[in-house]
CSV table of C-alpha atoms in Angstrom, one decimal:
chain,number,residue,atom,x,y,z
Q,1,MET,CA,113.5,113.1,97.8
Q,2,PRO,CA,113.2,109.3,98.9
Q,3,GLY,CA,111.2,108.4,101.7
Q,4,PRO,CA,112.9,106.1,104.4
Q,5,THR,CA,113.8,102.5,103.2
Q,6,ILE,CA,111.0,100.2,104.0
Q,7,THR,CA,112.7,96.4,104.3
Q,8,ILE,CA,110.1,94.2,102.6
Q,9,SER,CA,111.8,91.6,101.7
Q,10,VAL,CA,110.8,89.5,104.2
Q,11,TYR,CA,107.5,88.9,102.2
Q,12,ASP,CA,109.1,88.4,98.9
Q,13,ASP,CA,106.2,86.0,97.8
Q,14,ASP,CA,102.5,86.0,98.2
Q,15,THR,CA,102.2,83.2,100.1
Q,16,GLN,CA,104.3,84.5,103.2
Q,17,LEU,CA,103.0,88.0,102.7
Q,18,LEU,CA,99.4,86.4,103.3
Q,19,VAL,CA,100.9,84.8,106.3
Q,20,GLY,CA,101.9,87.8,107.5
Q,21,LEU,CA,98.9,89.6,106.8
Q,22,ARG,CA,96.7,87.0,108.8
Q,23,ARG,CA,99.1,87.8,112.1
Q,24,HIS,CA,98.4,91.4,111.4
Q,25,ASP,CA,101.9,91.8,111.3
Q,26,PRO,CA,102.4,95.9,110.5
Q,27,ASP,CA,105.5,95.3,107.8
Q,28,ALA,CA,103.3,92.9,106.0
Q,29,CYS,CA,100.4,95.3,105.5
Q,30,THR,CA,103.4,98.0,104.3
Q,31,CYS,CA,104.6,95.4,101.9
Q,32,MET,CA,100.9,94.6,100.8
Q,33,VAL,CA,100.8,98.5,100.1
Q,34,LYS,CA,103.8,98.8,98.2
Q,35,ARG,CA,103.3,96.0,96.1
Q,36,PHE,CA,99.7,96.3,94.8
Q,37,ALA,CA,98.3,100.0,95.6
Q,38,PRO,CA,100.0,101.5,92.7
Q,39,LEU,CA,98.0,98.9,90.1
Q,40,VAL,CA,95.0,99.7,92.5
Q,41,PHE,CA,95.4,103.2,92.1
Q,42,ALA,CA,95.9,103.5,88.6
Q,43,ARG,CA,93.0,101.2,87.7
Q,44,ALA,CA,90.4,103.1,90.0
Q,45,LEU,CA,91.7,106.3,88.6
Q,46,ARG,CA,90.8,104.8,85.1
Q,47,LEU,CA,87.4,103.8,86.0
Q,48,VAL,CA,86.5,106.9,88.3
Q,49,GLY,CA,88.4,109.4,86.4
Q,50,ASP,CA,89.3,111.4,89.1
Q,51,ALA,CA,92.2,111.8,91.4
Q,52,ASP,CA,90.1,112.6,94.7
Q,53,GLU,CA,88.2,109.5,93.8
Q,54,ALA,CA,90.5,107.2,93.1
Q,55,GLU,CA,92.1,107.7,96.3
Q,56,GLY,CA,89.0,107.0,97.7
Q,57,VAL,CA,88.8,104.0,96.4
Q,58,LEU,CA,92.4,102.8,96.8
Q,59,GLN,CA,91.8,103.3,100.9
Q,60,THR,CA,88.5,101.5,101.0
Q,61,THR,CA,89.7,98.7,98.8
Q,62,PHE,CA,92.8,98.3,101.2
Q,63,ILE,CA,90.8,98.5,104.3
Q,64,LYS,CA,88.1,96.2,103.2
Q,65,ALA,CA,90.9,93.6,101.9
Q,66,CYS,CA,92.8,93.8,105.5
Q,67,ASN,CA,89.2,93.4,107.2
Q,68,ALA,CA,88.6,90.5,104.9
Q,69,ILE,CA,91.8,88.6,104.6
Q,70,ASP,CA,90.7,85.8,107.3
Q,71,SER,CA,88.3,84.9,104.8
Q,72,PHE,CA,90.2,85.2,101.4
Q,73,ASP,CA,90.6,81.9,100.3
Q,74,GLY,CA,93.3,82.2,98.0
Q,75,ALA,CA,91.6,80.4,95.1
Q,76,SER,CA,93.0,83.7,92.9
Q,77,GLY,CA,96.0,85.5,93.4
Q,78,LEU,CA,96.7,88.1,96.6
Q,79,GLY,CA,96.5,90.7,93.8
Q,80,THR,CA,93.6,89.3,91.6
Q,81,TRP,CA,91.6,89.4,94.9
Q,82,ILE,CA,92.2,93.0,95.9
Q,83,TYR,CA,92.2,94.4,92.3
Q,84,ARG,CA,88.6,92.5,92.0
Q,85,ILE,CA,87.7,94.5,95.3
Q,86,ALA,CA,89.2,97.5,94.0
Q,87,THR,CA,86.9,97.4,90.7
Q,88,ASN,CA,83.6,96.7,92.3
Q,89,GLU,CA,84.4,99.5,94.9
Q,90,GLY,CA,85.1,101.8,91.8
Q,91,LEU,CA,81.8,100.7,90.1
Q,92,MET,CA,80.1,101.0,93.3
Q,93,LEU,CA,81.3,104.7,93.5
Q,94,LEU,CA,80.2,105.6,89.6
Q,95,ARG,CA,76.8,104.0,90.4
Q,96,ALA,CA,76.2,106.1,93.8
Q,97,ARG,CA,77.7,109.4,91.6
Q,98,ARG,CA,75.2,109.4,89.2
Q,99,GLN,CA,72.1,106.7,90.7
Q,100,SER,CA,73.3,104.3,87.9
Q,101,LEU,CA,75.9,104.0,85.2
Q,102,ALA,CA,76.3,106.0,82.3
Q,103,LEU,CA,76.1,102.7,80.1
Q,104,ASP,CA,73.4,104.6,77.5
Q,105,ASP,CA,75.8,107.0,76.4
Q,106,VAL,CA,76.9,104.7,73.3
Q,107,ALA,CA,74.5,103.2,70.8
Q,108,GLU,CA,74.4,99.3,70.9
Q,109,THR,CA,75.3,99.2,66.9
Q,110,LEU,CA,78.7,100.0,65.2
Q,111,GLN,CA,78.3,103.5,64.2
Q,112,PRO,CA,80.0,105.1,61.2
Q,113,GLY,CA,82.4,106.7,62.9
Q,114,ASP,CA,83.6,103.3,64.3
Q,115,LEU,CA,84.6,102.3,60.9
Q,116,PRO,CA,88.3,102.3,60.4
Q,117,ASP,CA,89.6,105.3,59.1
Q,118,SER,CA,93.2,105.0,59.3
Q,119,ARG,CA,94.5,102.1,57.3
Q,120,VAL,CA,98.5,102.8,57.7
Q,121,ALA,CA,100.2,99.9,59.0
Q,122,TRP,CA,102.4,100.3,62.5
Q,123,PRO,CA,106.1,99.6,61.7
Q,124,GLU,CA,107.5,97.1,63.6
Q,125,ASP,CA,109.5,99.1,66.3
Q,126,PRO,CA,111.2,97.4,69.3
Q,127,LEU,CA,110.6,100.8,71.2
Q,128,ARG,CA,107.0,100.2,71.0
Q,129,SER,CA,107.3,97.0,72.1
Q,130,THR,CA,107.0,97.8,75.6
Q,131,LEU,CA,104.8,100.1,77.3
Q,132,ASP,CA,107.0,103.1,78.2
Q,133,SER,CA,105.8,106.4,79.7
Q,134,GLU,CA,105.1,107.9,76.2
Q,135,LEU,CA,103.0,105.2,74.8
Q,136,ARG,CA,101.4,104.8,78.4
Q,137,GLY,CA,100.3,108.2,78.0
Q,138,GLN,CA,98.8,107.7,74.8
Q,139,ILE,CA,96.8,104.9,75.8
Q,140,GLU,CA,95.8,106.4,79.1
Q,141,ALA,CA,94.6,109.6,77.2
Q,142,ALA,CA,93.1,107.4,75.0
Q,143,ILE,CA,90.9,105.3,77.1
Q,144,ALA,CA,90.2,108.6,79.3
Q,145,GLY,CA,88.4,110.1,76.4
Q,146,LEU,CA,86.0,107.1,75.6
Q,147,PRO,CA,82.5,107.7,76.5
Q,148,GLU,CA,82.1,105.6,79.8
Q,149,GLY,CA,79.5,103.3,78.0
Q,150,LEU,CA,82.6,102.0,76.0
Q,151,ARG,CA,85.8,103.0,78.8
Q,152,LEU,CA,84.1,100.6,81.4
Q,153,VAL,CA,83.8,97.9,79.0
Q,154,VAL,CA,87.5,97.8,77.5
Q,155,MET,CA,88.6,98.3,81.3
Q,156,LEU,CA,87.1,95.4,82.7
Q,157,ARG,CA,87.6,92.8,79.8
Q,158,ASP,CA,91.0,94.1,78.3
Q,159,VAL,CA,92.4,95.6,81.4
Q,160,GLU,CA,91.0,93.5,84.4
Q,161,GLY,CA,90.5,90.7,82.6
Q,162,LEU,CA,87.2,89.4,83.1
Q,163,ASN,CA,85.4,87.3,80.6
Q,164,THR,CA,82.0,88.6,78.4
Q,165,GLU,CA,79.9,87.0,80.8
Q,166,GLU,CA,81.6,88.5,83.8
Q,167,THR,CA,81.7,91.8,82.3
Q,168,ALA,CA,78.1,91.7,81.0
Q,169,ALA,CA,77.1,90.8,84.9
Q,170,GLN,CA,79.3,93.4,86.3
Q,171,LEU,CA,77.9,96.2,84.1
Q,172,GLY,CA,74.2,95.0,84.0
Q,173,LEU,CA,74.2,94.5,80.1
Q,174,SER,CA,73.9,91.1,77.9
Q,175,PRO,CA,77.2,89.5,76.7
Q,176,GLY,CA,75.9,90.7,72.9
Q,177,ALA,CA,76.0,94.5,74.1
Q,178,VAL,CA,79.6,94.0,76.2
Q,179,LYS,CA,81.1,92.7,72.4
Q,180,VAL,CA,79.6,95.5,70.4
Q,181,ARG,CA,80.9,97.9,72.7
Q,182,LEU,CA,84.3,96.1,73.2
Q,183,HIS,CA,84.5,96.0,69.8
Q,184,ARG,CA,83.3,100.2,69.8
Q,185,ALA,CA,85.9,100.8,72.1
Q,186,ARG,CA,88.9,98.8,70.8
Q,187,MET,CA,88.3,100.5,66.9
Q,188,ARG,CA,88.4,104.1,68.6
Q,189,LEU,CA,91.7,103.4,70.7
Q,190,ARG,CA,93.2,102.1,67.9
Q,191,GLU,CA,92.4,105.1,65.8
Q,192,SER,CA,93.5,107.4,68.8
Q,193,LEU,CA,96.6,105.4,68.9
Q,194,ALA,CA,97.3,105.5,65.1
Q,195,GLY,CA,98.9,109.0,64.6
Q,196,TYR,CA,101.5,108.0,67.4
Q,197,MET,CA,102.1,104.7,66.3
Q,198,ALA,CA,102.8,105.3,62.5
Q,199,ARG,CA,104.5,108.3,62.8
Q,200,PRO,CA,107.5,107.8,60.6
Q,201,GLU,CA,109.8,110.3,62.2
Q,202,GLU,CA,109.6,108.1,65.4
Q,203,ILE,CA,111.5,105.5,63.3
Q,204,ASP,CA,114.0,107.7,62.2
Q,205,ASP,CA,114.8,108.5,65.8
Q,206,ALA,CA,114.9,105.0,66.8
Q,207,GLU,CA,117.4,104.4,64.0
Q,208,ALA,CA,119.3,107.3,64.9
Q,209,ALA,CA,119.7,106.2,69.1
Q,210,ARG,CA,121.6,102.7,67.7
T,1,MET,CA,90.1,112.0,53.5
T,2,PRO,CA,87.3,109.5,52.6
T,3,LYS,CA,86.2,107.3,55.0
T,4,LEU,CA,87.7,104.0,54.1
T,5,HIS,CA,85.3,101.1,52.8
T,6,ALA,CA,82.9,103.7,52.5
T,7,ASN,CA,81.4,102.0,49.0
T,8,LEU,CA,82.6,98.3,50.0
T,9,PRO,CA,79.8,96.7,52.1
T,10,PRO,CA,81.9,93.5,52.2
T,11,CYS,CA,84.6,95.0,54.4
T,12,TYR,CA,82.0,97.0,56.6
T,13,ASP,CA,80.0,93.8,57.7
T,14,LEU,CA,83.7,92.2,58.1
T,15,ALA,CA,85.0,94.8,60.1
T,16,ARG,CA,82.2,94.6,62.7
T,17,GLN,CA,83.8,90.9,63.5
T,18,LEU,CA,87.5,91.6,63.7
T,19,SER,CA,87.4,92.0,67.6
T,20,ALA,CA,85.6,88.9,68.3
T,21,TYR,CA,87.8,86.9,65.7
T,22,LEU,CA,91.1,88.4,68.1
T,23,ASP,CA,89.4,86.7,71.2
T,24,GLY,CA,88.6,83.7,69.2
T,25,GLU,CA,85.0,84.3,69.7
T,26,LEU,CA,83.8,84.3,66.1
T,27,PRO,CA,81.7,81.4,64.6
T,28,ALA,CA,83.6,79.2,62.6
T,29,ASP,CA,81.4,80.1,59.2
T,30,LEU,CA,82.0,83.7,59.6
T,31,CYS,CA,85.9,83.4,60.7
T,32,HIS,CA,86.2,81.4,57.2
T,33,ASP,CA,84.2,84.3,55.6
T,34,LEU,CA,86.7,86.8,57.4
T,35,GLU,CA,89.8,85.0,56.5
T,36,ALA,CA,88.8,84.9,52.7
T,37,HIS,CA,88.1,88.3,52.7
T,38,LEU,CA,91.3,89.2,55.1
T,39,GLY,CA,93.2,87.3,51.9
T,40,GLY,CA,92.4,89.7,49.1
T,41,CYS,CA,92.1,93.0,51.3
T,42,PRO,CA,95.0,94.4,52.4
T,43,ASP,CA,93.5,97.3,54.1
T,44,CYS,CA,91.3,95.1,56.3
T,45,ARG,CA,94.7,93.0,57.3
T,46,VAL,CA,96.1,96.3,58.3
T,47,VAL,CA,93.3,97.0,60.8
T,48,LEU,CA,93.2,93.6,62.1
T,49,ASP,CA,96.9,93.9,62.6
T,50,THR,CA,96.6,97.5,64.5
T,51,LEU,CA,93.5,96.7,66.2
T,52,GLY,CA,95.3,93.5,67.6
T,53,ARG,CA,98.3,95.5,68.6
T,54,THR,CA,95.9,97.8,70.2
T,55,VAL,CA,94.5,95.0,72.4
T,56,GLN,CA,97.9,94.2,73.5
T,57,ILE,CA,98.9,97.9,74.8
T,58,VAL,CA,95.5,97.8,76.6
T,59,HIS,CA,96.5,94.5,78.2
T,60,ALA,CA,100.1,95.8,79.1
T,61,LEU,CA,98.1,98.2,81.4
T,62,SER,CA,97.2,95.6,83.7
T,63,ASP,CA,100.6,94.6,85.0
T,64,THR,CA,103.1,97.4,84.2
T,65,PRO,CA,104.6,99.2,87.2
T,66,VAL,CA,103.4,102.6,87.9
T,67,SER,CA,104.5,105.0,90.8
T,68,LEU,CA,101.7,105.9,93.3
T,69,PRO,CA,102.3,109.5,94.5
T,70,ALA,CA,104.2,109.8,97.5
T,71,ASP,CA,101.1,111.8,99.5
T,72,VAL,CA,98.8,109.6,98.1
T,73,GLU,CA,100.8,106.2,99.7
T,74,ALA,CA,101.5,108.1,103.3
T,75,ARG,CA,97.9,108.7,103.4
T,76,LEU,CA,97.0,105.1,102.9
T,77,LEU,CA,99.7,103.7,105.2
T,78,SER,CA,98.4,106.2,107.9
T,79,ARG,CA,94.8,105.1,107.5
T,80,LEU,CA,95.9,101.3,107.5
T,81,THR,CA,98.1,101.6,110.5
T,82,GLY,CA,96.6,104.1,112.3
T,83,ALA,CA,99.7,106.2,112.5
């Protein structure tokens, strides 16, 4: 059953939303949650791997964002700023959980298992050009299945959009180690997706549906 | 199935460079070697193409809308507004 309808159209862009947040308008706060919380929660869940802990990261992120909104300089987008807070909170939680990030759970060099195994081409399929719920499920499961030392690197580089140096600084790795881990993570994700992406019956289904 | 490239050192060496190649972070000389190899190796072309599409899919996670569980949202709003 849908919840109460909340009018958030008064803040239809982030600039207006920021003005509202600085006025401490409750509607602006609700709007910020509606606009950014889903992606913050999804990112937190990928980082920490536990729904309860991800909710903790979500709440801390928004509390910190609200408290710091007056000092936000607007240099990056509001969403980018909030997502960075969430990433920092998630990494802090991982560090607190086990004193340090489990970054040494993977070797720094390419392993035999990282060599390409699947050589089957993925058909060009319009249905696969968007991240529908099925493909999302496949990639989320593949990311969740990576060891933490690879998962964090691919999360920061390919989802959060940090560059190699920023990722290295966040994780306390050398830039070279980030590149090796990123390659290994992507190759593993490729292998994980291969069975789904190259599955011929999906093409038949797509053809039949046209 | 035997591992692809198990006995092909050039593929083994070059396969390690595909990710950096996609990111435009490969030095020019290695780029040249890799592209020369790709021209004659259909298997590596498939790996490059599918690796690139994997990266696109992962990128798409960054801004694909997802639904937040209603109870999670309600608890967050409650914390923020003190309701």
